Each structure stands twice: as C-alpha cells, then as structure tokens.
Short mmCIF file of C-alpha atoms and ligand atoms in Angstrom, two decimals:
data_model
loop_
_atom_site.label_atom_id
_atom_site.label_comp_id
_atom_site.label_asym_id
_atom_site.label_seq_id
_atom_site.Cartn_x
_atom_site.Cartn_y
_atom_site.Cartn_z
CA MET A 194 -18.47 14.12 3.63
CA ALA A 195 -15.76 16.02 5.43
CA ASN A 196 -12.21 14.97 5.04
CA ASN A 197 -9.99 16.88 7.40
CA LYS A 198 -6.94 14.70 7.09
CA THR A 199 -3.70 15.90 5.66
CA GLY A 200 -3.62 14.71 2.08
CA PHE A 201 -1.38 14.95 -0.93
CA THR A 202 -0.73 18.45 -2.17
CA SER A 203 -1.20 18.12 -5.93
CA SER A 204 -2.10 15.86 -8.82
CA PHE A 205 1.57 15.27 -9.43
CA GLY A 206 1.99 14.20 -5.83
CA VAL A 207 -0.97 11.82 -6.07
CA VAL A 208 0.30 10.27 -9.29
CA MET A 209 3.86 9.84 -8.00
CA ALA A 210 2.77 8.33 -4.68
CA ALA A 211 0.25 5.94 -6.20
CA ALA A 212 2.57 5.04 -9.09
CA GLY A 213 5.19 4.43 -6.41
CA SER A 214 2.86 1.93 -4.84
CA ALA A 215 2.02 0.33 -8.18
CA VAL A 216 5.54 0.07 -9.55
CA GLY A 217 7.29 -2.58 -7.53
CA LEU A 218 8.74 -6.06 -7.53
CA GLY A 219 5.74 -7.15 -9.57
CA ASN A 220 6.71 -4.93 -12.51
CA ILE A 221 10.35 -5.73 -12.59
CA TRP A 222 10.60 -9.44 -12.10
CA ARG A 223 7.13 -10.85 -12.55
CA PHE A 224 5.70 -8.97 -15.50
CA PRO A 225 8.54 -9.59 -17.98
CA TYR A 226 8.53 -13.25 -17.09
CA ILE A 227 4.78 -13.64 -17.50
CA CYS A 228 4.98 -11.82 -20.80
CA GLY A 229 7.66 -14.15 -22.12
CA GLN A 230 5.92 -17.25 -20.85
CA TYR A 231 2.44 -16.52 -22.16
CA GLY A 232 3.07 -15.51 -25.70
CA GLY A 233 4.91 -12.16 -25.81
CA ALA A 234 2.88 -9.53 -27.61
CA ALA A 235 -0.21 -11.73 -27.30
CA CYS A 236 0.16 -11.56 -23.53
CA LEU A 237 0.92 -7.86 -23.65
CA PHE A 238 -2.28 -7.26 -25.58
CA VAL A 239 -4.41 -9.11 -23.02
CA TYR A 240 -2.52 -7.44 -20.19
CA LEU A 241 -3.28 -3.99 -21.61
CA LEU A 242 -6.95 -4.87 -21.90
CA PHE A 243 -7.09 -6.09 -18.30
CA VAL A 244 -5.04 -3.25 -16.92
CA PHE A 245 -7.16 -0.54 -18.53
CA LEU A 246 -10.59 -2.17 -18.41
CA ILE A 247 -10.40 -3.83 -15.01
CA GLY A 248 -7.30 -2.63 -13.13
CA MET A 249 -7.80 1.03 -13.83
CA VAL A 250 -11.51 0.78 -13.13
CA LEU A 251 -10.66 -0.70 -9.75
CA LEU A 252 -8.15 2.01 -9.11
CA MET A 253 -10.82 4.63 -9.77
CA THR A 254 -13.26 2.68 -7.63
CA GLU A 255 -10.90 2.61 -4.66
CA PHE A 256 -10.14 6.30 -5.15
CA VAL A 257 -13.86 7.11 -5.15
CA ILE A 258 -14.45 5.09 -1.98
CA GLY A 259 -11.42 6.62 -0.28
CA ARG A 260 -11.94 10.23 -1.22
CA ARG A 261 -15.67 10.25 -0.64
CA SER A 262 -15.45 8.59 2.78
CA GLY A 263 -12.16 10.08 3.92
CA PHE A 264 -11.30 6.82 5.62
CA ALA A 265 -9.06 3.78 5.29
CA ALA A 266 -10.58 0.48 4.21
CA GLU A 267 -12.41 -0.66 7.35
CA LYS A 268 -14.38 2.52 8.01
CA ALA A 269 -14.73 3.59 4.40
CA PHE A 270 -17.42 1.08 3.41
CA PRO A 271 -19.81 1.65 6.35
CA ALA A 272 -19.25 5.42 6.09
CA LEU A 273 -20.67 5.31 2.58
CA TYR A 274 -23.41 2.84 3.37
CA PRO A 275 -24.33 3.06 7.06
CA LYS A 276 -27.37 0.81 6.61
CA ARG A 277 -25.16 -2.26 6.39
CA PRO A 278 -22.13 -1.85 8.66
CA SER A 279 -21.08 -5.41 7.83
CA TRP A 280 -19.55 -4.09 4.61
CA LYS A 281 -16.63 -3.22 6.83
CA LEU A 282 -15.66 -6.91 6.51
CA VAL A 283 -14.51 -6.18 2.98
CA GLY A 284 -12.27 -3.49 4.40
CA LEU A 285 -10.95 -5.79 7.08
CA PHE A 286 -10.29 -8.45 4.49
CA GLY A 287 -8.17 -5.89 2.66
CA VAL A 288 -6.31 -5.08 5.86
CA PHE A 289 -5.55 -8.77 6.30
CA THR A 290 -4.35 -9.04 2.70
CA SER A 291 -2.10 -6.01 3.08
CA PHE A 292 -0.68 -7.53 6.22
CA LEU A 293 0.37 -10.72 4.44
CA ILE A 294 1.61 -8.97 1.31
CA LEU A 295 3.79 -6.67 3.36
CA ALA A 296 5.37 -9.62 5.19
CA ILE A 297 6.44 -11.43 2.02
CA TYR A 298 7.32 -8.16 0.33
CA LEU A 299 9.70 -7.36 3.19
CA VAL A 300 11.43 -10.70 2.76
CA ILE A 301 12.03 -10.28 -0.97
CA SER A 302 12.96 -6.63 -0.56
CA GLY A 303 15.45 -7.67 2.13
CA TRP A 304 17.11 -10.05 -0.33
CA THR A 305 17.22 -7.24 -2.87
CA VAL A 306 18.86 -4.81 -0.48
CA GLY A 307 21.34 -7.56 0.42
CA TYR A 308 22.21 -8.03 -3.24
CA PHE A 309 22.53 -4.28 -3.68
CA TRP A 310 25.04 -4.30 -0.85
CA ASP A 311 26.91 -7.30 -2.26
CA SER A 312 27.09 -5.55 -5.65
CA LEU A 313 28.37 -2.38 -4.09
CA THR A 314 31.11 -4.12 -2.14
CA GLY A 315 32.15 -6.14 -5.19
CA LYS A 316 31.31 -9.44 -3.54
CA LEU A 317 28.77 -10.43 -6.16
CA ALA A 318 31.24 -9.85 -8.96
CA SER A 319 33.73 -12.18 -7.32
CA ILE A 320 31.42 -15.18 -7.47
CA GLY A 321 31.92 -17.63 -10.33
CA ASP A 322 29.14 -18.08 -12.91
CA GLY A 323 28.23 -21.56 -11.79
CA ALA A 324 27.90 -20.64 -8.15
CA PHE A 325 25.10 -18.08 -8.08
CA ASP A 326 22.38 -20.54 -7.21
CA ALA A 327 24.39 -21.88 -4.28
CA HIS A 328 25.15 -18.32 -3.23
CA PHE A 329 21.50 -17.31 -3.31
CA VAL A 330 20.50 -20.36 -1.29
CA GLN A 331 23.21 -19.69 1.25
CA PHE A 332 22.13 -16.07 1.52
CA SER A 333 18.36 -16.60 1.67
CA THR A 334 18.50 -19.46 4.16
CA SER A 335 21.12 -18.01 6.48
CA VAL A 336 19.86 -17.17 9.94
CA TRP A 337 20.87 -13.56 10.20
CA LYS A 338 21.46 -12.11 6.72
CA PRO A 339 17.87 -11.96 5.43
CA VAL A 340 16.74 -10.63 8.80
CA VAL A 341 19.31 -7.85 8.97
CA PHE A 342 18.52 -6.61 5.49
CA LEU A 343 14.78 -6.81 5.83
CA ALA A 344 15.03 -4.95 9.13
CA ILE A 345 17.02 -2.18 7.43
CA PHE A 346 14.44 -2.01 4.66
CA LEU A 347 11.57 -1.93 7.14
CA ALA A 348 13.29 0.82 9.12
CA LEU A 349 13.47 2.95 5.96
CA ASN A 350 9.75 2.39 5.41
CA LEU A 351 8.97 3.38 8.94
CA ILE A 352 10.99 6.57 8.70
CA VAL A 353 9.10 7.63 5.58
CA VAL A 354 5.68 6.81 7.04
CA LEU A 355 6.53 8.58 10.30
CA GLY A 356 7.45 11.60 8.15
CA GLY A 357 3.76 11.83 7.26
CA VAL A 358 1.67 11.82 4.12
CA GLN A 359 3.06 15.01 2.62
CA LYS A 360 6.54 15.31 4.01
CA GLY A 361 7.23 11.59 4.01
CA ILE A 362 5.35 9.64 1.36
CA GLU A 363 4.65 12.35 -1.21
CA LYS A 364 8.11 13.88 -1.01
CA VAL A 365 9.97 10.59 -1.26
CA SER A 366 7.78 9.40 -4.16
CA LYS A 367 8.25 12.63 -6.10
CA LEU A 368 11.99 12.18 -5.77
CA LEU A 369 12.28 8.47 -6.36
CA MET A 370 9.84 7.85 -9.19
CA PRO A 371 11.52 10.06 -11.82
CA PHE A 372 14.88 8.68 -10.69
CA LEU A 373 13.54 5.16 -11.17
CA LEU A 374 12.46 5.97 -14.71
CA VAL A 375 15.93 7.28 -15.54
CA LEU A 376 17.54 4.17 -14.04
CA VAL A 377 15.39 1.79 -16.01
CA ILE A 378 16.02 3.70 -19.24
CA VAL A 379 19.79 3.58 -18.66
CA LEU A 380 19.55 -0.18 -18.16
CA CYS A 381 17.43 -0.50 -21.33
CA VAL A 382 19.96 1.34 -23.43
CA ARG A 383 22.75 -0.89 -22.14
CA ALA A 384 20.76 -4.05 -22.75
CA LEU A 385 19.66 -3.08 -26.25
CA THR A 386 23.19 -2.27 -27.39
CA LEU A 387 24.59 -5.66 -26.39
CA PRO A 388 25.37 -8.02 -29.26
CA GLY A 389 22.59 -10.61 -29.56
CA ALA A 390 20.06 -8.43 -27.78
CA SER A 391 17.41 -8.87 -30.46
CA LYS A 392 16.66 -12.41 -29.32
CA GLY A 393 15.45 -11.04 -26.01
CA ILE A 394 13.17 -8.56 -27.73
CA GLU A 395 11.82 -11.38 -29.82
CA TYR A 396 11.17 -13.49 -26.74
CA LEU A 397 9.37 -10.63 -25.08
CA PHE A 398 7.33 -9.27 -27.96
CA ASN A 399 6.90 -11.96 -30.60
CA PRO A 400 3.14 -12.63 -30.56
CA ASP A 401 2.36 -16.29 -30.01
CA PHE A 402 -1.33 -16.80 -29.41
CA THR A 403 -0.91 -20.54 -28.89
CA LYS A 404 0.89 -19.89 -25.61
CA LEU A 405 -1.98 -17.80 -24.36
CA THR A 406 -3.64 -20.53 -22.32
CA TRP A 407 -6.58 -20.23 -19.94
CA GLU A 408 -4.17 -20.53 -17.07
CA GLY A 409 -2.12 -17.77 -18.64
CA ILE A 410 -5.13 -15.47 -18.90
CA LEU A 411 -5.78 -15.90 -15.19
CA ALA A 412 -2.17 -15.25 -14.34
CA ILE A 413 -2.30 -12.10 -16.45
CA LEU A 414 -5.42 -10.84 -14.68
CA GLY A 415 -3.86 -11.54 -11.28
CA GLN A 416 -0.77 -9.66 -12.37
CA ALA A 417 -2.84 -6.69 -13.60
CA LEU A 418 -4.47 -6.34 -10.17
CA PHE A 419 -1.34 -6.96 -8.11
CA SER A 420 0.63 -4.56 -10.24
CA LEU A 421 -1.81 -1.71 -9.75
CA SER A 422 -1.96 -2.44 -5.99
CA VAL A 423 -5.72 -2.88 -6.08
CA GLY A 424 -7.94 -5.30 -4.22
CA MET A 425 -6.60 -4.78 -0.71
CA GLY A 426 -7.66 -1.27 0.14
CA ALA A 427 -4.24 0.36 -0.09
CA MET A 428 -5.54 2.62 -2.85
CA ILE A 429 -8.62 3.45 -0.76
CA VAL A 430 -6.23 4.98 1.73
CA TYR A 431 -4.36 6.92 -0.95
CA GLY A 432 -7.74 7.90 -2.36
CA SER A 433 -8.61 9.48 0.98
CA TYR A 434 -5.57 11.75 0.49
CA ILE A 435 -6.55 12.98 -2.99
CA PRO A 436 -7.40 16.68 -3.04
CA ARG A 437 -11.05 17.44 -3.75
CA ASN A 438 -10.34 19.35 -6.93
CA ASN A 439 -8.24 16.60 -8.52
CA ASN A 440 -9.50 14.69 -11.52
CA ILE A 441 -9.71 11.04 -10.45
CA LEU A 442 -9.92 9.69 -14.00
CA LYS A 443 -6.83 11.59 -15.09
CA ASN A 444 -4.88 10.55 -12.01
CA ALA A 445 -5.82 6.92 -12.46
CA ALA A 446 -4.92 7.02 -16.16
CA TRP A 447 -1.47 8.46 -15.48
CA ILE A 448 -0.79 5.96 -12.71
CA THR A 449 -1.77 3.09 -14.99
CA ILE A 450 0.39 4.43 -17.82
CA CYS A 451 3.42 4.75 -15.51
CA ASP A 452 2.89 1.24 -14.22
CA VAL A 453 2.65 -0.33 -17.67
CA LEU A 454 5.54 1.72 -19.00
CA ILE A 455 7.93 0.65 -16.25
CA ALA A 456 6.87 -2.99 -16.55
CA VAL A 457 7.54 -3.01 -20.30
CA LEU A 458 10.82 -1.12 -19.92
CA ALA A 459 11.92 -3.59 -17.25
CA GLY A 460 11.35 -6.41 -19.73
CA VAL A 461 13.38 -4.53 -22.34
CA ALA A 462 16.16 -4.05 -19.81
CA ILE A 463 16.24 -7.66 -18.67
CA PHE A 464 15.62 -10.12 -21.50
CA PRO A 465 17.95 -8.78 -24.20
CA ALA A 466 20.73 -8.83 -21.60
CA VAL A 467 19.83 -12.36 -20.51
CA PHE A 468 19.90 -13.67 -24.09
CA ALA A 469 23.04 -11.70 -24.97
CA ALA A 470 24.80 -13.45 -22.12
CA GLY A 471 23.70 -16.81 -23.47
CA GLN A 472 21.36 -17.49 -20.55
CA SER A 473 17.79 -18.67 -20.67
CA PRO A 474 15.02 -16.76 -18.97
CA ALA A 475 13.73 -17.95 -15.61
CA GLY A 476 10.99 -16.66 -13.35
CA GLY A 477 10.89 -15.18 -9.89
CA PRO A 478 13.86 -15.32 -7.57
CA SER A 479 16.03 -17.36 -9.93
CA LEU A 480 15.88 -14.72 -12.63
CA VAL A 481 16.89 -11.85 -10.38
CA TYR A 482 19.32 -13.49 -7.99
CA GLU A 483 20.87 -16.22 -10.10
CA VAL A 484 20.60 -15.37 -13.80
CA LEU A 485 21.10 -11.61 -13.74
CA PRO A 486 24.36 -11.74 -11.75
CA ILE A 487 25.77 -13.96 -14.51
CA VAL A 488 24.59 -11.40 -17.05
CA PHE A 489 26.32 -8.59 -15.14
CA ASN A 490 29.51 -10.62 -14.88
CA SER A 491 29.51 -11.13 -18.62
CA MET A 492 29.68 -7.38 -19.16
CA GLY A 493 33.20 -7.13 -17.74
CA SER A 494 34.12 -4.60 -15.10
CA ILE A 495 31.34 -2.19 -16.10
CA GLY A 496 28.94 -4.97 -15.12
CA ILE A 497 29.42 -4.01 -11.49
CA VAL A 498 28.00 -0.58 -12.19
CA PHE A 499 24.94 -2.07 -13.85
CA SER A 500 24.54 -4.59 -11.10
CA VAL A 501 24.54 -1.81 -8.51
CA LEU A 502 22.08 0.24 -10.58
CA PHE A 503 19.75 -2.71 -11.10
CA PHE A 504 19.54 -3.76 -7.48
CA LEU A 505 19.17 -0.12 -6.49
CA LEU A 506 16.27 0.18 -8.94
CA LEU A 507 14.60 -2.90 -7.55
CA SER A 508 15.11 -1.83 -3.92
CA LEU A 509 13.68 1.63 -4.50
CA ALA A 510 10.72 0.34 -6.48
CA ALA A 511 10.01 -2.08 -3.65
CA LEU A 512 10.38 0.69 -1.09
CA THR A 513 7.64 2.93 -2.45
CA SER A 514 5.33 -0.10 -2.70
CA ALA A 515 6.02 -1.31 0.83
CA ILE A 516 5.49 2.25 2.07
CA SER A 517 1.94 2.20 0.72
CA LEU A 518 1.21 -1.04 2.54
CA LEU A 519 2.63 0.20 5.83
CA GLU A 520 0.67 3.42 5.36
CA ALA A 521 -2.54 1.51 4.65
CA LEU A 522 -2.15 -0.44 7.88
CA THR A 523 -1.13 2.63 9.86
CA ALA A 524 -4.11 4.61 8.56
CA TRP A 525 -6.40 1.74 9.54
CA LEU A 526 -5.30 1.87 13.18
CA HIS A 527 -5.27 5.65 13.10
CA ASP A 528 -8.93 5.64 12.04
CA ARG A 529 -9.59 3.53 15.09
CA GLY A 530 -8.17 6.27 17.28
CA MET A 531 -4.53 5.33 17.64
CA LYS A 532 -1.81 7.94 17.22
CA ARG A 533 -0.21 7.65 13.78
CA SER A 534 3.31 7.26 15.12
CA VAL A 535 2.29 4.59 17.63
CA ALA A 536 0.33 2.76 14.96
CA ALA A 537 3.22 2.82 12.49
CA VAL A 538 5.70 1.49 15.06
CA LEU A 539 3.31 -1.18 16.28
CA ILE A 540 2.54 -2.45 12.78
CA SER A 541 6.24 -2.45 11.90
CA ALA A 542 7.07 -4.52 14.98
CA ILE A 543 4.41 -7.10 14.16
CA GLU A 544 5.42 -7.19 10.50
CA LEU A 545 9.04 -7.70 11.50
CA GLY A 546 8.11 -10.82 13.44
CA LEU A 547 5.89 -12.13 10.66
CA ALA A 548 8.45 -11.43 7.95
CA VAL A 549 11.17 -13.28 9.86
CA VAL A 550 8.93 -16.35 10.05
CA VAL A 551 8.19 -16.12 6.32
CA ALA A 552 11.89 -15.62 5.53
CA TYR A 553 12.90 -18.68 7.52
CA ALA A 554 10.31 -20.76 5.71
CA TYR A 555 11.81 -20.12 2.26
CA LYS A 556 13.18 -23.03 0.30
CA ARG A 557 14.68 -22.94 -3.16
CA ASP A 558 13.75 -26.04 -5.19
CA GLY A 559 16.44 -28.67 -5.10
CA PHE A 560 18.33 -27.16 -2.17
CA ASP A 561 18.11 -27.12 1.61
CA GLY A 562 15.69 -24.53 2.93
CA GLY A 563 15.61 -22.12 5.89
CA ILE A 564 15.12 -23.29 9.47
CA LEU A 565 11.32 -23.22 9.26
CA SER A 566 11.01 -24.62 5.76
CA GLY A 567 10.37 -28.13 7.07
CA PHE A 568 7.03 -26.99 8.48
CA THR A 569 4.69 -27.77 5.60
CA PRO A 570 1.03 -27.85 6.60
CA GLY A 571 -1.04 -28.90 3.60
CA GLY A 572 2.07 -29.77 1.64
CA ARG A 573 3.51 -26.26 1.36
CA ASN A 574 5.85 -24.25 3.54
CA LEU A 575 4.69 -20.91 4.92
CA PHE A 576 6.57 -18.85 2.36
CA ASP A 577 4.84 -20.66 -0.49
CA TRP A 578 1.45 -20.39 1.20
CA VAL A 579 1.75 -16.66 1.69
CA ASP A 580 3.02 -16.30 -1.85
CA LYS A 581 0.14 -18.31 -3.28
CA PHE A 582 -2.54 -16.51 -1.32
CA THR A 583 -1.28 -12.97 -1.82
CA GLY A 584 -0.44 -13.56 -5.47
CA SER A 585 -3.47 -15.49 -6.65
CA TYR A 586 -6.50 -15.47 -4.38
CA LEU A 587 -6.82 -12.63 -1.93
CA PRO A 588 -6.57 -9.56 -4.20
CA PRO A 589 -9.18 -10.80 -6.72
CA ILE A 590 -11.58 -11.61 -3.86
CA GLY A 591 -11.13 -8.16 -2.34
CA ALA A 592 -11.43 -6.60 -5.77
CA PHE A 593 -14.64 -8.48 -6.51
CA PHE A 594 -16.42 -7.20 -3.40
CA THR A 595 -15.08 -3.70 -3.91
CA VAL A 596 -16.58 -3.39 -7.40
CA LEU A 597 -19.76 -5.03 -6.19
CA PHE A 598 -20.05 -2.37 -3.52
CA LEU A 599 -19.60 0.47 -5.94
CA GLY A 600 -21.63 -0.93 -8.79
CA TRP A 601 -24.56 -2.35 -6.84
CA VAL A 602 -24.65 -0.76 -3.40
CA MET A 603 -23.57 2.83 -3.74
CA LYS A 604 -25.94 5.27 -5.38
CA LYS A 605 -25.13 6.06 -8.97
CA GLU A 606 -25.57 9.80 -8.36
CA ASP A 607 -23.03 9.72 -5.55
CA ILE A 608 -20.44 8.04 -7.71
CA TYR A 609 -21.10 10.51 -10.50
CA ASP A 610 -20.85 13.37 -8.03
CA GLU A 611 -17.48 12.16 -6.75
CA LEU A 612 -15.97 11.48 -10.15
CA SER A 613 -17.15 14.80 -11.56
CA ASN A 614 -15.98 16.78 -8.51
CA HIS A 615 -19.58 17.73 -7.67
CA GLY A 616 -20.50 18.42 -11.26
CA VAL A 617 -17.52 20.65 -12.03
CA LEU A 618 -16.00 18.21 -14.51
CA LYS A 619 -17.91 17.09 -17.56
CA ILE A 620 -17.84 13.31 -17.58
CA SER A 621 -19.73 12.05 -20.57
CA TRP A 622 -17.73 8.80 -20.43
CA PHE A 623 -19.27 7.91 -17.10
CA LYS A 624 -22.15 5.74 -18.22
CA VAL A 625 -20.54 3.85 -21.05
CA PHE A 626 -17.04 3.56 -19.81
CA TYR A 627 -17.04 3.47 -16.07
CA TYR A 628 -20.43 2.55 -14.74
CA PHE A 629 -20.86 -0.31 -17.16
CA LEU A 630 -17.42 -1.72 -16.44
CA VAL A 631 -17.74 -1.47 -12.71
CA ARG A 632 -21.22 -2.95 -12.63
CA PHE A 633 -20.89 -5.75 -15.14
CA LEU A 634 -17.58 -6.42 -16.77
CA ALA A 635 -15.27 -6.16 -13.75
CA PRO A 636 -17.29 -8.34 -11.35
CA ALA A 637 -17.97 -10.93 -14.05
CA ALA A 638 -14.33 -11.12 -15.10
CA LEU A 639 -13.15 -11.35 -11.50
CA LEU A 640 -15.63 -14.06 -10.69
CA VAL A 641 -14.73 -16.16 -13.71
CA ALA A 642 -11.04 -15.74 -12.98
CA LEU A 643 -11.48 -16.71 -9.35
CA VAL A 644 -13.60 -19.75 -9.95
CA ALA A 645 -11.43 -20.97 -12.81
CA GLY A 646 -8.29 -20.21 -10.79
CA ILE A 647 -9.49 -22.19 -7.83
CA PHE A 648 -10.53 -25.18 -9.92
CA ASN A 649 -7.37 -25.15 -11.95
CA SER A 650 -4.99 -25.23 -9.04
N1 LIG B 888 1.98 -3.13 -6.94
C1 LIG B 888 3.09 -3.70 -6.26
C2 LIG B 888 4.00 -4.42 -7.23
O1 LIG B 888 3.72 -4.54 -8.39
C3 LIG B 888 2.67 -4.62 -5.17
C4 LIG B 888 1.69 -4.07 -4.19
C5 LIG B 888 0.49 -4.69 -4.03
C6 LIG B 888 1.98 -2.94 -3.46
C7 LIG B 888 -0.44 -4.15 -3.15
C8 LIG B 888 1.04 -2.40 -2.59
C9 LIG B 888 -0.18 -3.01 -2.44
O2 LIG B 888 5.04 -4.90 -6.87
#
C-alpha cells in the first residue's frame, strides 16, 4: 500500500520519537512506586515479562498496522481489511482514549511546569518542610495557576506538532531524549551518594514475592501498556511514519529498552533520596509534589539545582509524550481531509477546554478541592474518573482488539511481509515469537487482566 506521507528520516529518529512518547510521567512517578509497592525485584521481574512479551508485541503490532496502511487509527483498520469497515470502531475507540489521556496529561504536566518554575525562582526552596502538602493543594486548586501552566505546556506541544513530523517531532525528540538520559543519570549519581541511600535501593529491588498480589499483577500489566503508549493507536500513527526499509523488530526492541531503562533509573534517582531524607515513599502526586521538595530541601543549597533538574526532566519527558498524543489526534483529522495545521489548532483548543475542566475537578485527599471537585457523579469527581479510565480500562480494551485484529483478522502472509520488509529481512523468530504471542498469549493475558480488573474494583 502506498504511503506518501512525510515520515521519520531514520531508525534513530523513529526510536527517539517513539521512546519520547513512551518515556513520560508514567516512568518517572508511577513505575518506581508500583515497583516498591508490589515487591521490588519480584515486581520488576513480572514487569519485564509483560513489557517484552505483551507490550513490545503490541508495539510491533501497532507499527505493522500503521506502516502497512499508512493511516492513523480510524482509517488504518478498514484499509487493511476493507471487507469489514466496522473495524474502524477500534480506531475511533483509540482516538477517544487519546483524547482523554491528553486532557489529564496536560493537567499533570501543567503542575510539573509550575513546579519547575517555582524551583527556578527559588520559591519552592523557601517553603518549610511541613507545608508542602498545603502548598500543593493551594497550587493545584487555584483558579488560574494550573490553567496558565497547562496552557504554556500545550502551546509548546502545538508548536512542535505544527513544525511537522520531521522538523518538529523527530528533531525535538532527537534532542531531548539523550538530554533526558543524562539528566536522569546525574540525579541517580546524586541520590546514590547520599548517606542512607541503600535503604531506597533495598525498597526498590529487594524481591518480596508475597507482595506480588493478583491486584498487583494487573496494575503491573496496565503500567506496561501505558508506559509503552500502546492500546490507543498513538503508535499506529508513528508506525505510519516508519521508513519502509526500517527493521520494525529492532526499532520496537530499542524503544522498549529505553523505556525500561529510564523507568528503572528514575526509581534509582528517587527512592534512595527519599529514604536518605528520612521520608517514606508515597505514590502519585504526593511523591512528586510533596515528598520530593522535602528531599531537595534536605540537600542544602545545592538542592535547588537538583530540584530544577528534576522538574525539568519530568516536564520534558511529559512533553514528548503529550506531543505523540496531539500528533495522533491531528493525524486522525488530517486523514479525514483537514489541513494539518487547522487540525492541530482545533484539537488543542478542545483539549484546553477539557483539561481546564479536569484540572478544576482535582481534589487532594483530606483537603478542599478545585471549583468543580464537588461534582461527583457515581461517587467520583471528573479528575478521578478520567484517571481511572485512562489508567486502568481503556488502553487494555484497545490493546485487546488491536491484537485480535492482527492475530485473527489480518492474513499471516501480510504480517510476515510487513515485518520482513517484503522478504528482505530473515525473520525466523516470526512464528514462535511473534505470531504465537499476538494470536494467543497477548489476547488471553489482556482478557484475563480486564475481567479480573473489572471484578476486583
Ligand atoms: N507512555 C506515556 C507515559 O508513560 C503515556 C502515554 C500513553 C503517552 C499513551 C502517549 C500515549 O507517561
């Protein structure tokens, strides 16, 4: 099938852009926490299994669908299987998921940019240790602050996407991803050389199989999918930009390795520092916006530098992820005949409105929430609903139908043809490794996880 779109220029470009999408908030604040909570090395072991056997298989699957069809999610499925145009619903489901993820992502990224700014101006360092929770609540529930920062963040995204696939996304990712790696390594070195750091390493890596509960296994699978940005069609779009002569398996393997590496390094940067400062680990927003500032304060004046570096790291990691979501949505409208620039601006405007609503719905436990946090249909505010759906349910559902499509609907020869670059590459692993996983293991695992997840909640 012809693909006349502008795509990425090289394997390196593909890997950096897709790793940019994969490495995000999920790696830096969610992964280390999950790892600590569900048994350290035991969790890591299961995570690695899931990431390579299911996550990476999905990544390859989305790449195959994207590159072979040349389209974003909605048109990609029917293009490959015209007999049943209704498969486009899977694509549209992905579009919907991306829409929601981007909204909540913008909110959290906005907080992060705000904290970067407060670190830079020295404001964060001037807050007393006991007051960080109150400060975070004040910041996240204020009427204008979260909005200003998320708007700035969104504007940066828009600029990159308007720059185009090569001169915007690829260029920025090639620049930012290596920089990100350096930043996280600097933070690791600092954390590991603090007195008392070993406790954090123990917390993170000590294998404790008793903590590896059923619920934990599901959380780990969800994290593996979310972290690789699969299950919502974003990687189908990036797949449609992969040059024809690129090796999809190699690309996917490198992207997965980068993603795991940065997640593990983030844990090594965070927990030793947390324990060295005499704090206990927390999850989610509390860890990043309440515990870490105390940790930075405990380092003396140099703490400001590390605080700036950390929030810069988090902001940039979030940026390259949000870019991929905005691009996925832009490409979707572009496929439907809209001009790229118009599509990107339109999506950004809608996302801005949605993100403001989500931001105003946030409420930190035990404190007053934002102006919309009192609206709790079904017992949850909108922030928590979006969080729950994007984190737990939607990506596995999208992922399930995506593997079903490849494993049971597409012709085996076509998949082989795409993965082998029309027979140029020798792929003896195809039958055992890929086709088996995509046909049996991945759908079964996703189904079990989904059903168990729904019944357990
Ligand atoms: N992978 C990103 C993270 O770990 C999140 C993401 C999901 C980005 C889906 C794009 C698409 O933070």
